[in-house]
mmCIF file of C-alpha atoms in Angstrom:
data_model
loop_
_atom_site.group_PDB
_atom_site.id
_atom_site.type_symbol
_atom_site.label_atom_id
_atom_site.label_comp_id
_atom_site.label_asym_id
_atom_site.label_seq_id
_atom_site.Cartn_x
_atom_site.Cartn_y
_atom_site.Cartn_z
ATOM 1 C CA UNK A 115 -2.384 -37.849 12.758
ATOM 2 C CA UNK A 116 -2.790 -34.348 14.198
ATOM 3 C CA UNK A 117 0.031 -33.018 11.982
ATOM 4 C CA UNK A 118 -1.642 -34.531 8.915
ATOM 5 C CA UNK A 119 -4.941 -32.755 9.711
ATOM 6 C CA UNK A 120 -3.100 -29.433 10.232
ATOM 7 C CA UNK A 121 -1.264 -29.951 6.943
ATOM 8 C CA UNK A 122 -4.550 -30.531 5.088
ATOM 9 C CA UNK A 123 -6.052 -27.371 6.604
ATOM 10 C CA UNK A 124 -2.926 -25.443 5.608
ATOM 11 C CA UNK A 125 -3.203 -26.652 2.002
ATOM 12 C CA UNK A 126 -6.871 -25.628 1.868
ATOM 13 C CA UNK A 127 -6.026 -22.181 3.224
ATOM 14 C CA UNK A 128 -3.216 -21.800 0.674
ATOM 15 C CA UNK A 129 -5.650 -22.682 -2.107
ATOM 16 C CA UNK A 130 -8.238 -20.227 -0.751
ATOM 17 C CA UNK A 131 -5.634 -17.464 -0.667
ATOM 18 C CA UNK A 132 -4.579 -18.108 -4.271
ATOM 19 C CA UNK A 133 -8.221 -18.112 -5.434
ATOM 20 C CA UNK A 134 -8.863 -14.871 -3.518
ATOM 21 C CA UNK A 135 -5.808 -13.192 -5.057
ATOM 22 C CA UNK A 136 -6.817 -14.253 -8.569
ATOM 23 C CA UNK A 137 -10.370 -12.991 -7.945
ATOM 24 C CA UNK A 138 -8.971 -9.638 -6.886
ATOM 25 C CA UNK A 139 -6.813 -9.711 -10.000
ATOM 26 C CA UNK A 140 -9.929 -10.101 -12.148
ATOM 27 C CA UNK A 141 -11.412 -7.024 -10.478
ATOM 28 C CA UNK A 142 -8.215 -5.113 -11.116
ATOM 29 C CA UNK A 143 -7.558 -6.164 -14.707
ATOM 30 C CA UNK A 144 -11.084 -5.889 -16.070
ATOM 31 C CA UNK A 145 -11.259 -2.058 -16.053
ATOM 32 C CA UNK A 146 -8.305 -1.963 -18.430
ATOM 33 C CA UNK A 147 -10.084 -4.287 -20.850
ATOM 34 C CA UNK A 148 -13.345 -2.384 -20.518
ATOM 35 C CA UNK A 149 -11.403 0.730 -21.433
ATOM 36 C CA UNK A 150 -10.038 -0.754 -24.641
ATOM 37 C CA UNK A 151 -12.542 0.653 -27.097
ATOM 38 C CA UNK A 152 -10.453 -0.540 -30.043
ATOM 39 C CA UNK A 153 -11.835 -4.028 -29.538
ATOM 40 C CA UNK A 154 -15.224 -2.890 -30.814
ATOM 41 C CA UNK A 155 -16.262 -1.669 -34.253
ATOM 42 C CA UNK A 156 -17.858 1.751 -34.647
ATOM 43 C CA UNK A 157 -20.956 0.140 -36.098
ATOM 44 C CA UNK A 158 -21.568 -2.016 -33.028
ATOM 45 C CA UNK A 159 -25.108 -1.297 -31.847
ATOM 46 C CA UNK A 160 -25.083 -2.459 -28.269
ATOM 47 C CA UNK A 161 -23.637 -0.182 -25.566
ATOM 48 C CA UNK A 162 -20.062 -0.828 -24.458
ATOM 49 C CA UNK A 163 -18.940 -0.435 -20.862
ATOM 50 C CA UNK A 164 -15.787 1.642 -20.676
ATOM 51 C CA UNK A 165 -13.784 3.942 -18.404
ATOM 52 C CA UNK A 166 -13.596 7.718 -18.667
ATOM 53 C CA UNK A 167 -11.861 10.311 -16.440
ATOM 54 C CA UNK A 168 -13.921 10.958 -13.328
ATOM 55 C CA UNK A 169 -13.746 14.753 -13.646
ATOM 56 C CA UNK A 170 -12.194 17.494 -15.710
ATOM 57 C CA UNK A 171 -9.198 18.054 -13.461
ATOM 58 C CA UNK A 172 -7.116 15.395 -15.138
ATOM 59 C CA UNK A 173 -6.331 13.842 -11.776
ATOM 60 C CA UNK A 174 -4.312 10.677 -12.498
ATOM 61 C CA UNK A 175 -5.294 7.236 -11.350
ATOM 62 C CA UNK A 176 -9.065 7.631 -11.112
ATOM 63 C CA UNK A 177 -11.832 6.918 -13.595
ATOM 64 C CA UNK A 178 -15.540 6.208 -13.899
ATOM 65 C CA UNK A 179 -17.519 3.486 -15.654
ATOM 66 C CA UNK A 180 -20.026 4.659 -18.261
ATOM 67 C CA UNK A 181 -21.867 3.141 -21.195
ATOM 68 C CA UNK A 182 -20.587 4.451 -24.500
ATOM 69 C CA UNK A 183 -24.061 4.665 -26.019
ATOM 70 C CA UNK A 184 -25.719 7.784 -24.576
ATOM 71 C CA UNK A 185 -29.154 6.616 -25.724
ATOM 72 C CA UNK A 186 -29.022 3.310 -23.923
ATOM 73 C CA UNK A 187 -31.824 4.366 -21.552
ATOM 74 C CA UNK A 188 -32.426 1.953 -18.697
ATOM 75 C CA UNK A 189 -29.165 0.187 -19.460
ATOM 76 C CA UNK A 190 -27.361 3.117 -17.867
ATOM 77 C CA UNK A 191 -28.268 1.487 -14.549
ATOM 78 C CA UNK A 192 -25.617 -1.097 -15.312
ATOM 79 C CA UNK A 193 -23.081 1.530 -14.246
ATOM 80 C CA UNK A 194 -24.517 1.551 -10.737
ATOM 81 C CA UNK A 195 -24.342 -2.228 -10.461
ATOM 82 C CA UNK A 196 -20.769 -2.249 -11.731
ATOM 83 C CA UNK A 197 -19.861 0.395 -9.146
ATOM 84 C CA UNK A 198 -21.401 -1.695 -6.365
ATOM 85 C CA UNK A 199 -19.673 -4.812 -7.668
ATOM 86 C CA UNK A 200 -16.292 -3.120 -7.455
ATOM 87 C CA UNK A 201 -17.054 -1.656 -4.041
ATOM 88 C CA UNK A 202 -17.720 -5.117 -2.660
ATOM 89 C CA UNK A 203 -14.577 -6.228 -4.475
ATOM 90 C CA UNK A 204 -12.603 -3.766 -2.369
ATOM 91 C CA UNK A 205 -14.260 -5.086 0.783
ATOM 92 C CA UNK A 206 -13.427 -8.603 -0.387
ATOM 93 C CA UNK A 207 -9.802 -7.502 -0.686
ATOM 94 C CA UNK A 208 -9.893 -6.561 2.993
ATOM 95 C CA UNK A 209 -11.123 -10.078 3.786
ATOM 96 C CA UNK A 210 -8.280 -11.408 1.666
ATOM 97 C CA UNK A 211 -5.746 -9.484 3.741
ATOM 98 C CA UNK A 212 -7.256 -10.860 6.935
ATOM 99 C CA UNK A 213 -6.974 -14.413 5.573
ATOM 100 C CA UNK A 214 -3.400 -13.908 4.455
ATOM 101 C CA UNK A 215 -2.281 -12.222 7.626
ATOM 102 C CA UNK A 216 -3.904 -14.836 9.850
ATOM 103 C CA UNK A 217 -2.197 -17.450 7.698
ATOM 104 C CA UNK A 218 1.206 -15.806 8.084
ATOM 105 C CA UNK A 219 0.707 -14.861 11.744
ATOM 106 C CA UNK A 220 -0.069 -18.487 12.624
ATOM 107 C CA UNK A 221 3.222 -19.495 11.064
ATOM 108 C CA UNK A 222 5.005 -16.704 12.928
ATOM 109 C CA UNK A 223 3.586 -17.973 16.207
ATOM 110 C CA UNK A 224 4.730 -21.485 15.317
ATOM 111 C CA UNK A 225 8.266 -20.234 14.597
ATOM 112 C CA UNK A 226 8.350 -18.377 17.926
ATOM 113 C CA UNK A 227 7.112 -21.353 19.928
ATOM 114 C CA UNK A 228 9.181 -23.951 18.040
ATOM 115 C CA UNK A 229 12.204 -22.204 16.498
ATOM 116 C CA UNK A 230 14.327 -24.331 14.154
ATOM 117 C CA UNK A 231 17.244 -25.835 16.005
ATOM 118 C CA UNK A 232 19.703 -24.922 13.287
ATOM 119 C CA UNK A 233 18.972 -22.637 10.343
ATOM 120 C CA UNK A 234 22.213 -23.723 8.728
ATOM 121 C CA UNK A 235 22.949 -27.429 9.237
ATOM 122 C CA UNK A 236 26.592 -28.065 10.052
ATOM 123 C CA UNK A 237 27.082 -30.376 7.044
ATOM 124 C CA UNK A 238 25.918 -27.682 4.589
ATOM 125 C CA UNK A 239 27.981 -25.045 6.401
ATOM 126 C CA UNK A 240 31.071 -27.274 6.151
ATOM 127 C CA UNK A 241 30.432 -28.209 2.518
ATOM 128 C CA UNK A 242 30.299 -24.529 1.564
ATOM 129 C CA UNK A 243 33.574 -23.893 3.352
ATOM 130 C CA UNK A 244 31.995 -21.376 5.718
ATOM 131 C CA UNK A 245 33.038 -22.869 9.036
ATOM 132 C CA UNK A 246 35.386 -19.986 9.786
ATOM 133 C CA UNK A 247 32.912 -17.342 8.626
ATOM 134 C CA UNK A 248 31.434 -14.937 11.134
ATOM 135 C CA UNK A 249 27.932 -16.350 11.388
ATOM 136 C CA UNK A 250 26.459 -13.098 12.694
ATOM 137 C CA UNK A 251 27.812 -11.184 9.679
ATOM 138 C CA UNK A 252 26.601 -13.894 7.336
ATOM 139 C CA UNK A 253 23.158 -13.805 8.949
ATOM 140 C CA UNK A 254 22.650 -10.072 8.358
ATOM 141 C CA UNK A 255 23.878 -10.421 4.765
ATOM 142 C CA UNK A 256 21.413 -13.248 4.168
ATOM 143 C CA UNK A 257 18.544 -11.192 5.631
ATOM 144 C CA UNK A 258 19.485 -8.221 3.424
ATOM 145 C CA UNK A 259 19.433 -10.449 0.353
ATOM 146 C CA UNK A 260 16.088 -12.031 1.243
ATOM 147 C CA UNK A 261 14.674 -8.549 1.848
ATOM 148 C CA UNK A 262 16.135 -7.066 -1.334
ATOM 149 C CA UNK A 263 14.550 -9.677 -3.632
ATOM 150 C CA UNK A 264 10.877 -8.799 -2.935
ATOM 151 C CA UNK A 265 11.712 -5.071 -2.644
ATOM 152 C CA UNK A 266 13.231 -5.101 -6.126
ATOM 153 C CA UNK A 267 10.240 -7.044 -7.464
ATOM 154 C CA UNK A 268 7.798 -4.482 -6.009
ATOM 155 C CA UNK A 269 9.846 -1.617 -7.485
ATOM 156 C CA UNK A 270 9.861 -3.323 -10.901
ATOM 157 C CA UNK A 271 6.083 -3.778 -10.759
ATOM 158 C CA UNK A 272 5.679 -0.072 -9.963
ATOM 159 C CA UNK A 273 8.018 0.851 -12.822
ATOM 160 C CA UNK A 274 5.715 -1.095 -15.144
ATOM 161 C CA UNK A 275 2.838 1.078 -13.924
ATOM 162 C CA UNK A 276 5.041 4.125 -14.564
ATOM 163 C CA UNK A 277 5.512 2.898 -18.147
ATOM 164 C CA UNK A 278 1.750 2.366 -18.541
ATOM 165 C CA UNK A 279 1.938 -1.432 -18.703
ATOM 166 C CA UNK A 280 -0.806 -1.902 -16.138
ATOM 167 C CA UNK A 281 -1.802 -5.495 -16.916
ATOM 168 C CA UNK A 282 1.799 -6.716 -16.665
ATOM 169 C CA UNK A 283 2.300 -4.785 -13.424
ATOM 170 C CA UNK A 284 -0.858 -6.297 -11.965
ATOM 171 C CA UNK A 285 0.314 -9.775 -12.892
ATOM 172 C CA UNK A 286 3.643 -9.139 -11.198
ATOM 173 C CA UNK A 287 2.008 -7.826 -8.012
ATOM 174 C CA UNK A 288 -0.230 -10.898 -7.945
ATOM 175 C CA UNK A 289 2.798 -13.173 -8.242
ATOM 176 C CA UNK A 290 4.549 -11.298 -5.431
ATOM 177 C CA UNK A 291 1.474 -11.580 -3.235
ATOM 178 C CA UNK A 292 1.103 -15.312 -3.781
ATOM 179 C CA UNK A 293 4.826 -15.803 -3.125
ATOM 180 C CA UNK A 294 4.510 -13.926 0.183
ATOM 181 C CA UNK A 295 1.477 -15.928 1.258
ATOM 182 C CA UNK A 296 3.245 -19.223 0.553
ATOM 183 C CA UNK A 297 6.657 -18.159 1.885
ATOM 184 C CA UNK A 298 6.094 -20.141 5.084
ATOM 185 C CA UNK A 299 7.016 -23.312 3.207
ATOM 186 C CA UNK A 300 10.638 -22.157 2.747
ATOM 187 C CA UNK A 301 11.248 -19.315 5.203
ATOM 188 C CA UNK A 302 12.129 -20.545 8.684
ATOM 189 C CA UNK A 303 13.710 -17.340 9.980
ATOM 190 C CA UNK A 304 11.291 -15.306 12.132
ATOM 191 C CA UNK A 305 13.101 -12.025 11.313
ATOM 192 C CA UNK A 306 12.684 -12.457 7.560
ATOM 193 C CA UNK A 307 9.163 -13.730 7.991
ATOM 194 C CA UNK A 308 8.090 -10.618 9.905
ATOM 195 C CA UNK A 309 9.534 -8.381 7.170
ATOM 196 C CA UNK A 310 7.568 -10.351 4.566
ATOM 197 C CA UNK A 311 4.393 -9.886 6.607
ATOM 198 C CA UNK A 312 4.896 -6.120 6.282
ATOM 199 C CA UNK A 313 5.985 -6.070 2.629
ATOM 200 C CA UNK A 314 2.939 -8.073 1.519
ATOM 201 C CA UNK A 315 0.742 -5.068 2.347
ATOM 202 C CA UNK A 316 2.241 -3.047 -0.538
ATOM 203 C CA UNK A 317 0.986 -5.188 -3.446
ATOM 204 C CA UNK A 318 -2.338 -5.471 -1.609
ATOM 205 C CA UNK A 319 -2.498 -1.659 -1.374
ATOM 206 C CA UNK A 320 -1.773 -1.341 -5.081
ATOM 207 C CA UNK A 321 -4.288 -4.001 -6.159
ATOM 208 C CA UNK A 322 -7.056 -2.543 -4.003
ATOM 209 C CA UNK A 323 -6.395 0.959 -5.362
ATOM 210 C CA UNK A 324 -6.464 -0.256 -8.968
ATOM 211 C CA UNK A 325 -9.625 -2.293 -8.442
ATOM 212 C CA UNK A 326 -11.754 0.623 -7.237
ATOM 213 C CA UNK A 327 -13.473 2.786 -9.882
ATOM 214 C CA UNK A 328 -14.979 6.199 -9.188
ATOM 215 C CA UNK A 329 -18.726 6.645 -8.959
ATOM 216 C CA UNK A 330 -18.998 10.198 -7.688
ATOM 217 C CA UNK A 331 -18.803 13.562 -9.468
ATOM 218 C CA UNK A 332 -15.417 14.189 -7.886
ATOM 219 C CA UNK A 333 -12.709 11.717 -6.988
ATOM 220 C CA UNK A 334 -12.504 12.737 -3.317
ATOM 221 C CA UNK A 335 -14.860 10.043 -2.011
ATOM 222 C CA UNK A 336 -12.996 7.373 -3.929
ATOM 223 C CA UNK A 337 -10.276 7.547 -1.294
ATOM 224 C CA UNK A 338 -12.792 6.301 1.266
ATOM 225 C CA UNK A 339 -13.442 3.139 -0.761
ATOM 226 C CA UNK A 340 -9.818 2.694 -1.835
ATOM 227 C CA UNK A 341 -8.383 2.985 1.671
ATOM 228 C CA UNK A 342 -11.315 2.168 3.953
ATOM 229 C CA UNK A 343 -11.244 -1.616 3.335
ATOM 230 C CA UNK A 344 -7.587 -1.679 4.368
ATOM 231 C CA UNK A 345 -8.219 -0.181 7.790
ATOM 232 C CA UNK A 346 -9.955 -3.330 9.120
ATOM 233 C CA UNK A 347 -7.081 -5.762 8.499
ATOM 234 C CA UNK A 348 -4.560 -3.108 9.562
ATOM 235 C CA UNK A 349 -6.388 -2.816 12.885
ATOM 236 C CA UNK A 350 -6.085 -6.595 13.264
ATOM 237 C CA UNK A 351 -2.352 -6.417 12.523
ATOM 238 C CA UNK A 352 -1.938 -3.646 15.107
ATOM 239 C CA UNK A 353 -3.865 -5.682 17.688
ATOM 240 C CA UNK A 354 -1.552 -8.583 16.914
ATOM 241 C CA UNK A 355 1.252 -6.296 18.140
ATOM 242 C CA UNK A 356 -0.708 -5.129 21.180
ATOM 243 C CA UNK A 357 2.316 -5.487 23.464
ATOM 244 C CA UNK A 358 4.258 -2.882 21.488
ATOM 245 C CA UNK A 359 1.814 -0.026 20.863
ATOM 246 C CA UNK A 360 4.376 2.641 21.731
ATOM 247 C CA UNK A 361 6.953 0.989 19.484
ATOM 248 C CA UNK A 362 4.653 1.326 16.453
ATOM 249 C CA UNK A 363 3.598 4.870 17.361
ATOM 250 C CA UNK A 364 0.164 4.348 18.931
ATOM 251 C CA UNK A 365 0.300 7.244 21.374
ATOM 252 C CA UNK A 366 -1.397 10.588 22.049
ATOM 253 C CA UNK A 367 1.730 12.226 23.458
ATOM 254 C CA UNK A 368 2.217 15.866 22.320
ATOM 255 C CA UNK A 369 -0.742 15.512 19.958
ATOM 256 C CA UNK A 370 -1.733 19.212 19.988
ATOM 257 C CA UNK A 371 1.834 20.406 19.377
ATOM 258 C CA UNK A 372 2.316 17.907 16.542
ATOM 259 C CA UNK A 373 -0.990 18.948 14.949
ATOM 260 C CA UNK A 374 0.054 22.617 14.952
ATOM 261 C CA UNK A 375 3.514 21.738 13.576
ATOM 262 C CA UNK A 376 1.918 19.667 10.796
ATOM 263 C CA UNK A 377 0.288 22.737 9.201
ATOM 264 C CA UNK A 378 3.448 24.664 8.146
ATOM 265 C CA UNK A 379 5.309 21.445 7.351
ATOM 266 C CA UNK A 380 2.347 20.239 5.278
ATOM 267 C CA UNK A 381 2.331 23.555 3.371
ATOM 268 C CA UNK A 382 6.064 23.406 2.575
ATOM 269 C CA UNK A 383 6.084 19.749 1.524
ATOM 270 C CA UNK A 384 2.756 20.076 -0.311
ATOM 271 C CA UNK A 385 4.036 23.137 -2.198
ATOM 272 C CA UNK A 386 7.086 21.219 -3.360
ATOM 273 C CA UNK A 387 4.933 18.346 -4.601
ATOM 274 C CA UNK A 388 2.439 20.697 -6.265
ATOM 275 C CA UNK A 389 5.281 22.336 -8.207
ATOM 276 C CA UNK A 390 6.260 18.829 -9.325
ATOM 277 C CA UNK A 391 2.920 17.499 -10.600
ATOM 278 C CA UNK A 392 0.515 20.509 -10.675
ATOM 279 C CA UNK A 393 -2.324 18.342 -9.413
ATOM 280 C CA UNK A 394 -6.007 19.115 -9.907
ATOM 281 C CA UNK A 395 -8.335 19.969 -7.044
ATOM 282 C CA UNK A 396 -10.633 17.482 -5.334
ATOM 283 C CA UNK A 397 -13.076 20.021 -3.891
ATOM 284 C CA UNK A 398 -15.091 22.585 -5.912
ATOM 285 C CA UNK A 399 -14.225 25.535 -3.629
ATOM 286 C CA UNK A 400 -12.417 26.444 -0.417
ATOM 287 C CA UNK A 401 -15.470 26.618 1.830
ATOM 288 C CA UNK A 402 -15.052 25.473 5.436
ATOM 289 C CA UNK A 403 -17.272 22.451 4.817
ATOM 290 C CA UNK A 404 -15.288 21.250 1.797
ATOM 291 C CA UNK A 405 -11.955 21.794 3.548
ATOM 292 C CA UNK A 406 -13.139 19.816 6.568
ATOM 293 C CA UNK A 407 -14.295 16.931 4.338
ATOM 294 C CA UNK A 408 -10.976 16.958 2.482
ATOM 295 C CA UNK A 409 -8.967 17.094 5.713
ATOM 296 C CA UNK A 410 -10.983 14.281 7.331
ATOM 297 C CA UNK A 411 -10.560 11.931 4.371
ATOM 298 C CA UNK A 412 -6.886 12.758 3.829
ATOM 299 C CA UNK A 413 -5.951 12.347 7.498
ATOM 300 C CA UNK A 414 -8.141 9.452 8.648
ATOM 301 C CA UNK A 415 -8.172 7.406 5.444
ATOM 302 C CA UNK A 416 -5.150 8.212 3.260
ATOM 303 C CA UNK A 417 -2.679 9.451 5.891
ATOM 304 C CA UNK A 418 -3.574 6.941 8.595
ATOM 305 C CA UNK A 419 -3.655 3.939 6.245
ATOM 306 C CA UNK A 420 -0.391 4.690 4.437
ATOM 307 C CA UNK A 421 1.484 5.655 7.601
ATOM 308 C CA UNK A 422 0.306 2.508 9.372
ATOM 309 C CA UNK A 423 1.640 0.451 6.478
ATOM 310 C CA UNK A 424 4.877 2.299 5.734
ATOM 311 C CA UNK A 425 5.934 3.609 9.128
ATOM 312 C CA UNK A 426 4.251 1.679 11.971
ATOM 313 C CA UNK A 427 4.578 -1.746 10.356
ATOM 314 C CA UNK A 428 7.175 -1.785 7.551
ATOM 315 C CA UNK A 429 9.728 0.748 8.817
ATOM 316 C CA UNK A 430 9.522 -0.549 12.385
ATOM 317 C CA UNK A 431 10.176 -4.138 11.346
ATOM 318 C CA UNK A 432 13.028 -3.158 9.021
ATOM 319 C CA UNK A 433 14.597 -1.061 11.788
ATOM 320 C CA UNK A 434 14.373 -3.945 14.241
ATOM 321 C CA UNK A 435 16.263 -6.273 11.894
ATOM 322 C CA UNK A 436 18.446 -4.126 9.611
ATOM 323 C CA UNK A 437 18.928 -0.952 11.623
ATOM 324 C CA UNK A 438 17.573 2.596 11.486
ATOM 325 C CA UNK A 439 19.415 3.812 8.377
ATOM 326 C CA UNK A 440 18.491 0.882 6.161
ATOM 327 C CA UNK A 441 14.915 0.869 7.458
ATOM 328 C CA UNK A 442 14.516 4.550 6.548
ATOM 329 C CA UNK A 443 16.075 4.210 3.095
ATOM 330 C CA UNK A 444 14.165 1.079 2.041
ATOM 331 C CA UNK A 445 10.839 2.448 3.279
ATOM 332 C CA UNK A 446 11.479 5.805 1.584
ATOM 333 C CA UNK A 447 12.341 4.149 -1.739
ATOM 334 C CA UNK A 448 9.215 2.006 -1.656
ATOM 335 C CA UNK A 449 7.060 4.999 -0.650
ATOM 336 C CA UNK A 450 8.404 6.922 -3.644
ATOM 337 C CA UNK A 451 7.857 4.155 -6.174
ATOM 338 C CA UNK A 452 4.333 3.542 -4.899
ATOM 339 C CA UNK A 453 3.571 6.989 -6.388
ATOM 340 C CA UNK A 454 4.633 5.897 -9.889
ATOM 341 C CA UNK A 455 1.062 6.218 -11.183
ATOM 342 C CA UNK A 456 1.510 9.964 -11.617
ATOM 343 C CA UNK A 457 3.719 9.267 -14.634
ATOM 344 C CA UNK A 458 6.654 11.505 -13.759
ATOM 345 C CA UNK A 459 9.916 10.342 -12.244
ATOM 346 C CA UNK A 460 10.302 13.681 -10.448
ATOM 347 C CA UNK A 461 7.235 12.745 -8.391
ATOM 348 C CA UNK A 462 8.800 9.377 -7.522
ATOM 349 C CA UNK A 463 11.990 11.123 -6.397
ATOM 350 C CA UNK A 464 10.158 13.821 -4.455
ATOM 351 C CA UNK A 465 7.782 11.456 -2.666
ATOM 352 C CA UNK A 466 10.781 9.245 -1.915
ATOM 353 C CA UNK A 467 12.347 12.258 -0.191
ATOM 354 C CA UNK A 468 9.065 12.929 1.648
ATOM 355 C CA UNK A 469 8.973 9.260 2.686
ATOM 356 C CA UNK A 470 12.457 9.507 4.215
ATOM 357 C CA UNK A 471 11.584 12.838 5.886
ATOM 358 C CA UNK A 472 8.352 11.481 7.408
ATOM 359 C CA UNK A 473 10.156 8.271 8.344
ATOM 360 C CA UNK A 474 12.813 10.259 10.201
ATOM 361 C CA UNK A 475 10.084 12.283 11.952
ATOM 362 C CA UNK A 476 8.437 9.010 12.986
ATOM 363 C CA UNK A 477 11.745 7.617 14.259
ATOM 364 C CA UNK A 478 12.412 10.732 16.377
ATOM 365 C CA UNK A 479 8.869 11.161 17.757
ATOM 366 C CA UNK A 480 7.520 7.603 17.593
ATOM 367 C CA UNK A 481 4.106 9.169 16.985
ATOM 368 C CA UNK A 482 1.765 7.683 14.389
ATOM 369 C CA UNK A 483 -0.785 10.520 14.872
ATOM 370 C CA UNK A 484 1.912 13.088 14.014
ATOM 371 C CA UNK A 485 2.969 11.493 10.716
ATOM 372 C CA UNK A 486 -0.636 10.639 9.759
ATOM 373 C CA UNK A 487 -1.750 14.250 10.329
ATOM 374 C CA UNK A 488 1.336 15.591 8.516
ATOM 375 C CA UNK A 489 0.672 13.264 5.570
ATOM 376 C CA UNK A 490 -2.960 14.334 5.539
ATOM 377 C CA UNK A 491 -2.140 18.064 5.547
ATOM 378 C CA UNK A 492 0.331 17.612 2.684
ATOM 379 C CA UNK A 493 -2.548 16.193 0.635
ATOM 380 C CA UNK A 494 -4.945 18.920 1.802
ATOM 381 C CA UNK A 495 -2.623 21.568 0.415
ATOM 382 C CA UNK A 496 -1.763 19.478 -2.658
ATOM 383 C CA UNK A 497 -5.329 18.589 -3.712
ATOM 384 C CA UNK A 498 -7.307 21.429 -2.169
ATOM 385 C CA UNK A 499 -5.784 24.758 -1.248
ATOM 386 C CA UNK A 500 -2.841 25.142 -3.659
ATOM 387 C CA UNK A 501 -4.724 24.220 -6.887
ATOM 388 C CA UNK A 502 -7.442 26.780 -6.100
ATOM 389 C CA UNK A 503 -4.926 29.499 -5.279
ATOM 390 C CA UNK A 504 -3.002 28.741 -8.465
ATOM 391 C CA UNK A 505 -6.096 28.649 -10.710
ATOM 392 C CA UNK A 506 -7.339 31.927 -9.275
ATOM 393 C CA UNK A 507 -4.006 33.623 -9.897
ATOM 394 C CA UNK A 508 -3.339 34.365 -6.208
ATOM 395 C CA UNK A 509 0.054 32.770 -6.481
ATOM 396 C CA UNK A 510 2.100 32.026 -9.549
ATOM 397 C CA UNK A 511 4.719 29.501 -10.497
#
């Protein structure tokens, strides 16, 4: 009787997760349709909601809702309501992550407390003619295969974004996310399950980023709304691993030395990326106030969020199961492809290299603050200092 009640609750939670994912999908897809001005005739009188670049820097990946009819008067207020709607959509995505992670964590706890007696029943093993096979070798091969399938799917979804096929990419990320959330019905191996818990954060990161429009004069503050909602569920995930804080890099050891080291490293790595994409600036000038705002947002929102996901959670879990080398390579590849929105494969390759470099630094230091600050300073140079120096002719490329 008790099992039946638990099963019913599980089915309801599965349904809630699917509805939440599809709701987030609606938030993500609708900007693309709003942007399609070809669906409307030039003689149409009523104003049309559409997307335009947020500023004149040409910064990829960010846009702003406006009404196409400049004389629409009070109807311009619709923009503000749309902005608020999408902001709460991002917050709703954070709730979605909490639901999904609680759902998966409960299954993880169940697998730990009641592990399956035999992952490979003897009859099946014998039927496949694998009785003489080294089971340990077979186990690691099976885990690699089960890890490779979702990794390849995520890479393919990012390649669709690279090709500009946003709606198809969104659909693929949604499918991946639903598959992860329901994987407990078929995955009985705790090692694979923990990897899936980490990988599911990547499509969530992409969907949240795509669902957030810009409603400021510059795109800088957008990072707060694109990354801020993710910090709450990430904190819950970290607390779930409270017995292994040092293992996932939660430490203040050598913080001052790492902060100082992050400045020259951030300049070198940021310079290489700037030469690759020639990004626009996110601050109007290099005043102390603007630099501090840029540094705060890039370190405590962008750097901290991405490094928690890629290094503290994903890389750590891959290392624990597949080893250091494979953990570094897989995480680096995914980190590179998650930058496909810039539209140049050189950026994917370069950020993949940066991902492996930062991953190696994390492995050697086991310091999340170090890699988060380093990541943040790379972006400070990339989106703040270097564009201004270049535009003012102080350096040339």
